Short mmCIF file of N, CA, C and O in Angstrom, two decimals:
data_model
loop_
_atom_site.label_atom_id
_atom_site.label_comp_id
_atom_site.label_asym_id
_atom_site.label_seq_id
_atom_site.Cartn_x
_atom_site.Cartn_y
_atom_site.Cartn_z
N UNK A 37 1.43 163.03 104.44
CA UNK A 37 0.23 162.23 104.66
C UNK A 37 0.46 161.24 105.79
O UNK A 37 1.54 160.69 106.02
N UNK A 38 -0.64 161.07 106.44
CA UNK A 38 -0.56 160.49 107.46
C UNK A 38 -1.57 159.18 107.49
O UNK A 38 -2.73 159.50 107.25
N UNK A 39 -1.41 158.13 107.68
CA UNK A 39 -2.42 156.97 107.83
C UNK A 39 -2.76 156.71 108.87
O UNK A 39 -1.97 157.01 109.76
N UNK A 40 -3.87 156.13 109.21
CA UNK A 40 -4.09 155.41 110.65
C UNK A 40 -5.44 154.38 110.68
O UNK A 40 -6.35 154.51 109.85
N UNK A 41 -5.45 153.54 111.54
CA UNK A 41 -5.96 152.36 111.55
C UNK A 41 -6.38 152.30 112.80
O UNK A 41 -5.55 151.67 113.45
N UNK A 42 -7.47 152.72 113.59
CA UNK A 42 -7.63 151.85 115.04
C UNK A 42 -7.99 150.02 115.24
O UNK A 42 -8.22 149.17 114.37
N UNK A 43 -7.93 149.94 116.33
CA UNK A 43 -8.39 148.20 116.58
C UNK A 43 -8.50 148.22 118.09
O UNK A 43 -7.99 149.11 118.77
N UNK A 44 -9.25 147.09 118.64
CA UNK A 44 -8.85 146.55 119.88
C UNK A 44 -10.63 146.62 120.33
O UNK A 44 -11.09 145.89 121.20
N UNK A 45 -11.38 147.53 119.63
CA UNK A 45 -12.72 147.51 119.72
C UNK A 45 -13.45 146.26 120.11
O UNK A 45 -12.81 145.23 120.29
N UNK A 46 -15.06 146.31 120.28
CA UNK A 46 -15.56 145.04 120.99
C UNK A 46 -16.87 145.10 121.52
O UNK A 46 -17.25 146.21 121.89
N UNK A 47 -17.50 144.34 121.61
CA UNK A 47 -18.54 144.21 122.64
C UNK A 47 -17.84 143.85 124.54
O UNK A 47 -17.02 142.97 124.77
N UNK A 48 -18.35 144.64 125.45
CA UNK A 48 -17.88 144.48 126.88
C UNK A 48 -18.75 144.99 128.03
O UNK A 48 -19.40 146.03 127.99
N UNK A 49 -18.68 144.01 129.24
CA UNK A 49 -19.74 143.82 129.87
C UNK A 49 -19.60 145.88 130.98
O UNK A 49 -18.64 146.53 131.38
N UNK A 50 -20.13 145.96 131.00
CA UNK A 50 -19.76 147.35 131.76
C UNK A 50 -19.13 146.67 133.39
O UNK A 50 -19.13 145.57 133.96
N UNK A 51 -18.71 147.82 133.63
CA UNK A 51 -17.30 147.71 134.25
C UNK A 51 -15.85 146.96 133.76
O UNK A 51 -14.77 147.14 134.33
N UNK A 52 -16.00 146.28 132.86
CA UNK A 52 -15.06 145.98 132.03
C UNK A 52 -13.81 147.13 131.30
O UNK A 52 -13.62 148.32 131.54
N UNK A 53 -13.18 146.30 130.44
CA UNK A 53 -12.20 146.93 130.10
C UNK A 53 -11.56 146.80 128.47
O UNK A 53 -11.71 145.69 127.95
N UNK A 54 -11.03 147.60 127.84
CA UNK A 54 -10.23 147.24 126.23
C UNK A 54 -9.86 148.32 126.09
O UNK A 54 -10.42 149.39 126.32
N UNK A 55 -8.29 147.96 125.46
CA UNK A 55 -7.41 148.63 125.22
C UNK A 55 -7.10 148.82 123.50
O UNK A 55 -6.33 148.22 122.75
N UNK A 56 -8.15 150.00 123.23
CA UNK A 56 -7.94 151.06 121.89
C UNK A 56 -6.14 150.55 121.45
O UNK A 56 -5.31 150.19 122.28
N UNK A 57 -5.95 150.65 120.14
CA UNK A 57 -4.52 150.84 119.28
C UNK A 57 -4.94 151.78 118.21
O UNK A 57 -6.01 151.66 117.62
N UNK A 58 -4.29 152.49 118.02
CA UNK A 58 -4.08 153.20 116.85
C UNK A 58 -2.93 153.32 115.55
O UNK A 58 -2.24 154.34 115.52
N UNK A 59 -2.78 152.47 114.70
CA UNK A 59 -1.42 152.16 113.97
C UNK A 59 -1.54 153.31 113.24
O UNK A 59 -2.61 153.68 112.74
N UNK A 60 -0.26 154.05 113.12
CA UNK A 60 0.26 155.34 112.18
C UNK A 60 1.39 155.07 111.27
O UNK A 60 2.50 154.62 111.56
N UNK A 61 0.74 155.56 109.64
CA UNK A 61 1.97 154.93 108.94
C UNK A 61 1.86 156.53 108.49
O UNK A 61 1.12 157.50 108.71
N UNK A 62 3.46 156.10 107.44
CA UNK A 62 4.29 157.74 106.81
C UNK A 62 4.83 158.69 107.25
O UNK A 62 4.78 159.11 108.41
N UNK A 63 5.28 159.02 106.51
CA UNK A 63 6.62 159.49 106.83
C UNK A 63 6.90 160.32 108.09
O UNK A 63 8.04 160.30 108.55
N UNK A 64 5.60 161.29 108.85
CA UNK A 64 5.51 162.02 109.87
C UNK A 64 4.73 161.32 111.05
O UNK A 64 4.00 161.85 111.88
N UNK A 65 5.00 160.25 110.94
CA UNK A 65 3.33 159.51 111.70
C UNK A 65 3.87 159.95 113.28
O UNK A 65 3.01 160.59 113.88
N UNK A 66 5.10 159.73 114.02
CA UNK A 66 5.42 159.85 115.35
C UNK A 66 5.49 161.14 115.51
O UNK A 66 5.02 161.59 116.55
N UNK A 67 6.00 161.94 114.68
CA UNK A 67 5.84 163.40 114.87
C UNK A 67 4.76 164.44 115.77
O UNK A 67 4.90 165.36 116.57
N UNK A 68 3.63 163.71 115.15
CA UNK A 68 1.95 164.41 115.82
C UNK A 68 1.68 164.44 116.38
O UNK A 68 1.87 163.33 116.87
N UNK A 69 0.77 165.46 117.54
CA UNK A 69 -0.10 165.40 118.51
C UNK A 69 -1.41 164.62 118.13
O UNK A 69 -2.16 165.02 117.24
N UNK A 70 -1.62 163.50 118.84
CA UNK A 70 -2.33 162.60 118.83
C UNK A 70 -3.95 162.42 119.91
O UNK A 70 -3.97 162.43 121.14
N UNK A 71 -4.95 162.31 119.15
CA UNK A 71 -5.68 162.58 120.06
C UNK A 71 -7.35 161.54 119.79
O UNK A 71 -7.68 161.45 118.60
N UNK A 72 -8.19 160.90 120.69
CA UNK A 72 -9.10 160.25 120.13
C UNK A 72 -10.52 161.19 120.63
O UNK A 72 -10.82 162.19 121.28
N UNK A 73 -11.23 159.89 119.67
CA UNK A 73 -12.99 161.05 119.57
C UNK A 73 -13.60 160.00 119.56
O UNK A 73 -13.13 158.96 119.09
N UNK A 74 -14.98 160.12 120.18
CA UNK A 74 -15.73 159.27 119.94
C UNK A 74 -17.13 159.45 119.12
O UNK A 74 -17.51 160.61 119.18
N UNK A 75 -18.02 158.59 118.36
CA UNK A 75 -19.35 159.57 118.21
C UNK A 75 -19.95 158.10 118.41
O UNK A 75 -19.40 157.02 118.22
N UNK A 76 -21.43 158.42 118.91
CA UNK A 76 -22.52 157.71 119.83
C UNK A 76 -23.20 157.78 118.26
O UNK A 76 -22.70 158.43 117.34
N UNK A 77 -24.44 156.98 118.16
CA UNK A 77 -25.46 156.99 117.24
C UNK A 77 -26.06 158.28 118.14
O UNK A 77 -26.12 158.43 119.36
N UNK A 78 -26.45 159.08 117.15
CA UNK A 78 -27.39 160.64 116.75
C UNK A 78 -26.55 161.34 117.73
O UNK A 78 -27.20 162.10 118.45
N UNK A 79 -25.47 161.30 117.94
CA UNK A 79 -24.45 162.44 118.80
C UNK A 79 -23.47 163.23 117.60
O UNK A 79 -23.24 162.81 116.47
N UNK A 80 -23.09 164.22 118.09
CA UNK A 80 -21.64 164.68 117.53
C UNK A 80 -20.46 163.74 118.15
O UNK A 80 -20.37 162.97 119.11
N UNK A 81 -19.62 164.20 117.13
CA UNK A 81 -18.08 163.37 117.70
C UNK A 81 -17.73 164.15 119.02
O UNK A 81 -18.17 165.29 119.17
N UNK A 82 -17.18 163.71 119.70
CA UNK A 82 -16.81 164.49 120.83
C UNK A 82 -15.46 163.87 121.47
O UNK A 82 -15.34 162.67 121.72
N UNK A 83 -14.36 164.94 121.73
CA UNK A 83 -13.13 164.94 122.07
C UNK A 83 -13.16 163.48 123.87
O UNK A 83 -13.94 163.45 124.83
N UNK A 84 -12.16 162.76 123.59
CA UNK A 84 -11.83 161.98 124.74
C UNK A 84 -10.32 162.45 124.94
O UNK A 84 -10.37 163.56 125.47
N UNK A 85 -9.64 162.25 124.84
CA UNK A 85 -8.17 162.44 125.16
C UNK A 85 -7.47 162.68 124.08
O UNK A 85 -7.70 162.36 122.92
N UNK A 86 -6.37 163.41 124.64
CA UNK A 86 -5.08 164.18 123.71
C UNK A 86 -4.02 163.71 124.00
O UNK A 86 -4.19 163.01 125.00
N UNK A 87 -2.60 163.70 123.56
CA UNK A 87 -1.32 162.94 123.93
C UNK A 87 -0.45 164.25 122.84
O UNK A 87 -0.80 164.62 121.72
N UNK A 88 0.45 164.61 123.45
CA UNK A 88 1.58 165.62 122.68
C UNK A 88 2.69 164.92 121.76
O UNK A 88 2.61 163.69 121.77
N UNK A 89 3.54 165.35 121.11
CA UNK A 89 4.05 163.96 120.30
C UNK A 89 5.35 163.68 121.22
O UNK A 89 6.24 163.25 120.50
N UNK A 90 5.63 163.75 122.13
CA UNK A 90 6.43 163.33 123.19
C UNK A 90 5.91 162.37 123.84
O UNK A 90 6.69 161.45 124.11
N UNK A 91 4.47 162.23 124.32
CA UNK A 91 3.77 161.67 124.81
C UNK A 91 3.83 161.89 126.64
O UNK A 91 3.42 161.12 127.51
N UNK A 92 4.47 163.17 126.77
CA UNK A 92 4.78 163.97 127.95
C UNK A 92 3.60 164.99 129.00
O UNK A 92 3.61 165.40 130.16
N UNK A 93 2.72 165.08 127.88
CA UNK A 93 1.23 165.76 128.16
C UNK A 93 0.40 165.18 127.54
O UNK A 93 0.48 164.98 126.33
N UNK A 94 -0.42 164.87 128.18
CA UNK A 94 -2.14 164.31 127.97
C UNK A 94 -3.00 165.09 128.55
O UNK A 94 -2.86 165.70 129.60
N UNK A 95 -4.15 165.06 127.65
CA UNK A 95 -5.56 165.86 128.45
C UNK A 95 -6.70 164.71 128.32
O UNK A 95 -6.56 163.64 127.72
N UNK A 96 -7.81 165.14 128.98
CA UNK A 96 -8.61 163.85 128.77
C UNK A 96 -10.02 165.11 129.29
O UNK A 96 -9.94 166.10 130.03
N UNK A 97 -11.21 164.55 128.55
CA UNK A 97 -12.41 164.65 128.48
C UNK A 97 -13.31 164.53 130.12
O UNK A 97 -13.23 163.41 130.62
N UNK A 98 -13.97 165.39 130.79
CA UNK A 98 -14.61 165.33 132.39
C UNK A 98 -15.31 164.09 132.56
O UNK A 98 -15.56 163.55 133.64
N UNK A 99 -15.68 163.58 131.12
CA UNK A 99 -16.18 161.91 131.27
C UNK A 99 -15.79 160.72 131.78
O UNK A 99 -16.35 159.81 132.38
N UNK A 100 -14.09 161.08 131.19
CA UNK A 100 -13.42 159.90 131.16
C UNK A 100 -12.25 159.87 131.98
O UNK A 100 -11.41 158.97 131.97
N UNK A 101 -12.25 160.76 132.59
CA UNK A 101 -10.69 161.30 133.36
C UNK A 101 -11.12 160.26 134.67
O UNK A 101 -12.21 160.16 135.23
N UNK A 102 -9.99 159.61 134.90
CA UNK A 102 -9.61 158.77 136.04
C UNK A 102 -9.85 157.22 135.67
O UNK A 102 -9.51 156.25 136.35
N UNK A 103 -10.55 157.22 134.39
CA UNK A 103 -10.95 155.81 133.71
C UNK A 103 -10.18 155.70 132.31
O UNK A 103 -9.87 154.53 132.11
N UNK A 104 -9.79 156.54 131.31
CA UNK A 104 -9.40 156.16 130.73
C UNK A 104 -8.17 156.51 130.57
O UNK A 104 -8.03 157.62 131.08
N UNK A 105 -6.94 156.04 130.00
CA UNK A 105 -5.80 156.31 129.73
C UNK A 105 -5.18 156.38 128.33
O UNK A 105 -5.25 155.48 127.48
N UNK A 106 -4.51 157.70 128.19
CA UNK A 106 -4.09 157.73 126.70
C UNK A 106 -2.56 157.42 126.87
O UNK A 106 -2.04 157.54 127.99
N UNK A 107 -1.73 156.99 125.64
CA UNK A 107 -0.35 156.46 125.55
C UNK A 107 0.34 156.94 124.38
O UNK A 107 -0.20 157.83 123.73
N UNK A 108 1.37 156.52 124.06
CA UNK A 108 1.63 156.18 122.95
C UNK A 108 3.32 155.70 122.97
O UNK A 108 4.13 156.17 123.77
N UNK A 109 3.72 154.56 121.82
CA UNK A 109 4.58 154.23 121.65
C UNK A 109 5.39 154.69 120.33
O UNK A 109 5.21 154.10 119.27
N UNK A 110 6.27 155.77 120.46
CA UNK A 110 6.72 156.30 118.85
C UNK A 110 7.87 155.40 118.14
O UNK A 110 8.27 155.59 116.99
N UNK A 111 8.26 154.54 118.89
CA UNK A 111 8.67 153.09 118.10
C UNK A 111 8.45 152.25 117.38
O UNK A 111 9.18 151.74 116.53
N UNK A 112 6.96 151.95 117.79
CA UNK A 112 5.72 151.55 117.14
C UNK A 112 4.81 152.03 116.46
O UNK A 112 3.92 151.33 115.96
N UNK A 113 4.87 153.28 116.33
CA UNK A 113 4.10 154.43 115.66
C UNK A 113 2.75 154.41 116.06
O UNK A 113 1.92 154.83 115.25
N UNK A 114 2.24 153.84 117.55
CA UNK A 114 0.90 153.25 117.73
C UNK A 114 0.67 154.29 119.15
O UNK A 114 1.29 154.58 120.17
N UNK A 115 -0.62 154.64 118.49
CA UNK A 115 -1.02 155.37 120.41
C UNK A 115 -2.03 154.30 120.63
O UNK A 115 -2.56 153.53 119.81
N UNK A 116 -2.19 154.42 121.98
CA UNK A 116 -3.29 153.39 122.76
C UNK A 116 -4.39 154.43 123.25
O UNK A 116 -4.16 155.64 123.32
N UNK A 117 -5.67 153.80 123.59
CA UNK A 117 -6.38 154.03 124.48
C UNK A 117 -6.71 153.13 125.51
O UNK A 117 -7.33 152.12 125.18
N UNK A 118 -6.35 153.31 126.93
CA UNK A 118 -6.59 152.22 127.86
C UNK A 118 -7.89 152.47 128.36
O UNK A 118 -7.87 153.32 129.24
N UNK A 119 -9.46 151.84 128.00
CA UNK A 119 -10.68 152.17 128.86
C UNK A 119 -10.89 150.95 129.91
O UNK A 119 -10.87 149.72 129.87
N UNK A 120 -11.07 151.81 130.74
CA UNK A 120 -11.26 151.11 132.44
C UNK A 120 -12.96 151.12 132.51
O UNK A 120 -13.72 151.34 131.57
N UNK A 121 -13.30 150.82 133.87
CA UNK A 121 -14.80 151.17 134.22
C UNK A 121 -15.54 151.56 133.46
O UNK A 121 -15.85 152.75 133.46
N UNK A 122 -16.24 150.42 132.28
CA UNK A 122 -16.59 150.79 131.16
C UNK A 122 -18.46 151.06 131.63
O UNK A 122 -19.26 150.32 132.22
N UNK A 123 -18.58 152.28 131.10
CA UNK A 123 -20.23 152.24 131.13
C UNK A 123 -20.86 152.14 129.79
O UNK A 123 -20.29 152.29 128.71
N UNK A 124 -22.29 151.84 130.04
CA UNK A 124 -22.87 151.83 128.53
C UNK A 124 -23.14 153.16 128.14
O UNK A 124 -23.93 153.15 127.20
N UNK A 125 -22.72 154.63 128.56
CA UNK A 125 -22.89 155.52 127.70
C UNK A 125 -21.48 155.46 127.10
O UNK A 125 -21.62 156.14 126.09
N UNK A 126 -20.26 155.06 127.13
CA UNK A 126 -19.15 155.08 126.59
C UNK A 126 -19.53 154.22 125.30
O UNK A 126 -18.54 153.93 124.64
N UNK A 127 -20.37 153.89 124.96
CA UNK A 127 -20.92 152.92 123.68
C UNK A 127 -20.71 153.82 122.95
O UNK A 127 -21.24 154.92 123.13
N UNK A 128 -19.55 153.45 121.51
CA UNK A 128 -19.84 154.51 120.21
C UNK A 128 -18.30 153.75 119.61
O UNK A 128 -17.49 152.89 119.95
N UNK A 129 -18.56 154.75 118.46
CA UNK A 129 -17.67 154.19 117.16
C UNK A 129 -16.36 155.68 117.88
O UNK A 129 -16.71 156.81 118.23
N UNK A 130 -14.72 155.03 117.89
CA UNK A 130 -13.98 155.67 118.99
C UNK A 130 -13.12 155.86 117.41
O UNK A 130 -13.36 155.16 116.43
N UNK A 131 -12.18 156.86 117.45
CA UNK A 131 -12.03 157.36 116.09
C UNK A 131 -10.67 157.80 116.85
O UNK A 131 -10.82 158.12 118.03
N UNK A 132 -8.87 157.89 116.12
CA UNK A 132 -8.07 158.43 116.84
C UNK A 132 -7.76 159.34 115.23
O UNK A 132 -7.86 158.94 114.07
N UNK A 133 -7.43 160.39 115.66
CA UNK A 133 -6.63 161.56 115.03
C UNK A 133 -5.18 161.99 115.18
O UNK A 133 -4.53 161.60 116.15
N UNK A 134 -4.66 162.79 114.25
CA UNK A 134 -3.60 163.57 114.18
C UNK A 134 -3.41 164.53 113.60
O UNK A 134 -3.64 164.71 112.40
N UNK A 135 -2.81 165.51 114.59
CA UNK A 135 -3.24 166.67 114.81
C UNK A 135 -1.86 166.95 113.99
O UNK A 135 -1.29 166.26 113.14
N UNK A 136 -1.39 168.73 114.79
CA UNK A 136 -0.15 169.35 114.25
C UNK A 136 1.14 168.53 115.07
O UNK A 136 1.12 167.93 116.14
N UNK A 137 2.12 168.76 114.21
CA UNK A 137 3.35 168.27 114.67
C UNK A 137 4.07 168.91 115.36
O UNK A 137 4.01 170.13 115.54
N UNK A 138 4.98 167.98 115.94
CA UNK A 138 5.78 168.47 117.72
C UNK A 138 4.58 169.47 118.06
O UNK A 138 4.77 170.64 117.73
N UNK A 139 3.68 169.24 118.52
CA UNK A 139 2.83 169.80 119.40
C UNK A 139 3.00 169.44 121.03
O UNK A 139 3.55 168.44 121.50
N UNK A 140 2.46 170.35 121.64
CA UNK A 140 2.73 169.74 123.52
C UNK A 140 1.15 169.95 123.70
O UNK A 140 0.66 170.07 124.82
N UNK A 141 0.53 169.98 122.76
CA UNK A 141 -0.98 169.92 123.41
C UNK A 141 -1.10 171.74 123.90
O UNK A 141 -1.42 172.11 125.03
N UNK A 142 -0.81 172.52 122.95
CA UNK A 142 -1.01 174.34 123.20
C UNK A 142 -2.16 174.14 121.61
O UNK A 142 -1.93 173.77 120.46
N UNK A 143 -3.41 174.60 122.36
CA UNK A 143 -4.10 175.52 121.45
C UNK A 143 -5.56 174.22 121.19
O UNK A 143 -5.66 173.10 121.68
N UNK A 144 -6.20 174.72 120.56
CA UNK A 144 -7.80 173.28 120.49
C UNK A 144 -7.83 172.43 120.37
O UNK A 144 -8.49 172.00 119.42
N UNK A 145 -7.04 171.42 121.35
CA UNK A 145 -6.67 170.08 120.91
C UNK A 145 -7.94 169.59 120.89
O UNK A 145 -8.27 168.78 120.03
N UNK A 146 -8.96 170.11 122.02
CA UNK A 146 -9.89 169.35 122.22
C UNK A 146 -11.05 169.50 121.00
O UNK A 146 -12.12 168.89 121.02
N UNK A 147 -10.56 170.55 119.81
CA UNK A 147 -11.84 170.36 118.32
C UNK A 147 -11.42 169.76 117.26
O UNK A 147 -10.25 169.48 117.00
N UNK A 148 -12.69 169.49 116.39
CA UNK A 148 -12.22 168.45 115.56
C UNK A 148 -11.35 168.63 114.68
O UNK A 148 -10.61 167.71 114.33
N UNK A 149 -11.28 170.21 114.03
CA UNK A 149 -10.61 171.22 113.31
C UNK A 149 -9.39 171.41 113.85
O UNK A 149 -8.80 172.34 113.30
N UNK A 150 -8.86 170.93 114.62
CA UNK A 150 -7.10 170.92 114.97
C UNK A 150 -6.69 169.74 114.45
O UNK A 150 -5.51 169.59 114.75
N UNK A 151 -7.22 168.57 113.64
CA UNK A 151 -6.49 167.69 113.80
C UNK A 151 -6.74 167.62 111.92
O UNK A 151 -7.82 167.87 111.38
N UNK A 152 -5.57 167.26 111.24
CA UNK A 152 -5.68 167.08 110.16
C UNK A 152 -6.27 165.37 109.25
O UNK A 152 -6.78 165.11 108.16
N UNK A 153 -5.82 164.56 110.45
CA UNK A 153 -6.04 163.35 109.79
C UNK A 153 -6.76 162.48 110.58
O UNK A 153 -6.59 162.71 111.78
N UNK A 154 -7.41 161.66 110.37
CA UNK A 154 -8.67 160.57 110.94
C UNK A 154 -8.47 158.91 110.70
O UNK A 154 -8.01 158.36 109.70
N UNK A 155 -8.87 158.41 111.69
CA UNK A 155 -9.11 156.77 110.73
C UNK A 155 -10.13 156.53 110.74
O UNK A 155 -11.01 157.38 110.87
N UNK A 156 -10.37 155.03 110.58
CA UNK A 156 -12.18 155.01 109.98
C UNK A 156 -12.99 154.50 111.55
O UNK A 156 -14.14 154.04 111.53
N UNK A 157 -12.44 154.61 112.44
CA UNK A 157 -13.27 153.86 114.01
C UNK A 157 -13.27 152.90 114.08
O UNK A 157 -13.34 152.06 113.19
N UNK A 158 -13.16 152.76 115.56
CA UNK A 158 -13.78 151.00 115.60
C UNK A 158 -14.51 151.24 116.72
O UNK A 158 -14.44 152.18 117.50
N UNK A 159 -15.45 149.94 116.72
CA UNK A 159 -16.85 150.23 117.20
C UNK A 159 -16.61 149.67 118.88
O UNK A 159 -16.16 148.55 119.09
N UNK A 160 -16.94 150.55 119.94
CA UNK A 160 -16.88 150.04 121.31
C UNK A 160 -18.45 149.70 122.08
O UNK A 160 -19.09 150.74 122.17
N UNK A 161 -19.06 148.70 122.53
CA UNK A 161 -20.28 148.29 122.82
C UNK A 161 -20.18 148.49 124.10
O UNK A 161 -19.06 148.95 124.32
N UNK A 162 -20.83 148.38 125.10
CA UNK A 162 -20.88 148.49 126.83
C UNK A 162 -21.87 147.98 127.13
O UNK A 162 -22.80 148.75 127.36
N UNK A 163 -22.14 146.53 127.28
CA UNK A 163 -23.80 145.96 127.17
C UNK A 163 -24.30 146.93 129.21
O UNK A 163 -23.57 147.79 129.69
N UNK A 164 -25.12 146.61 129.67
CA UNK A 164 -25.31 147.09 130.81
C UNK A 164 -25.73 145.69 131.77
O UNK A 164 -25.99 145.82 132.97
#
């Protein structure tokens, strides 16, 4: 079993910036391919970035690529999300997952069905 907790969420003026955490507890927590989602009011969740449990490969979403940055620290058992050039469609409740273990990011990282475990979101605003 795997736990997780995001934070760092907020209200922010667009073009602005906040940096997502994701805390992972138990016994496999650094192990996982790690990956976040976001869902908008009346949207589906939809894939933003992936991180391998090396933290050696990342993928990222045609939205967000060149603005946002995925991390992670397996010391800390915490992945980050770094969002840059914030727009107000990036507005939504940002959700991080974990996927299969020692993964390098081979096979659907980008569906919701690859990842076994969830936390509860935290909410990102983008006034305009």
């Amino acid at each position: 079993q795997v736990q997780l907790v995001e934070s760092g969420g907020g209200l922010v003026q667009a073009g602005g910036s906040l940096r997502l955490s994701c805390a992972a507890s138990g016994r496999t927590a650094s192990s996982h391919a790690m990956g976040w989602f976001r869902q908008a009011p009346g949207k589906e969740r939809e894939f933003v970035a992936a991180i391998s449990w090396t933290g050696g490969s990342t993928n990222y979403a045609d939205s967000v690529k060149g603005r946002f940055t995925i991390s992670r620290d397996n010391a800390k058992n915490t992945v980050y999300l770094q969002t840059n050039s914030l727009k107000p469609e990036d507005t939504a409740v940002y959700y991080c997952a974990a996927g299969p273990r020692m993964s390098q990011l081979r096979g659907s990282y980008y569906s919701l069905g690859w990842y076994d475990y969830w936390g509860q979101g935290t909410q990102v605003t983008v006034s305009s």
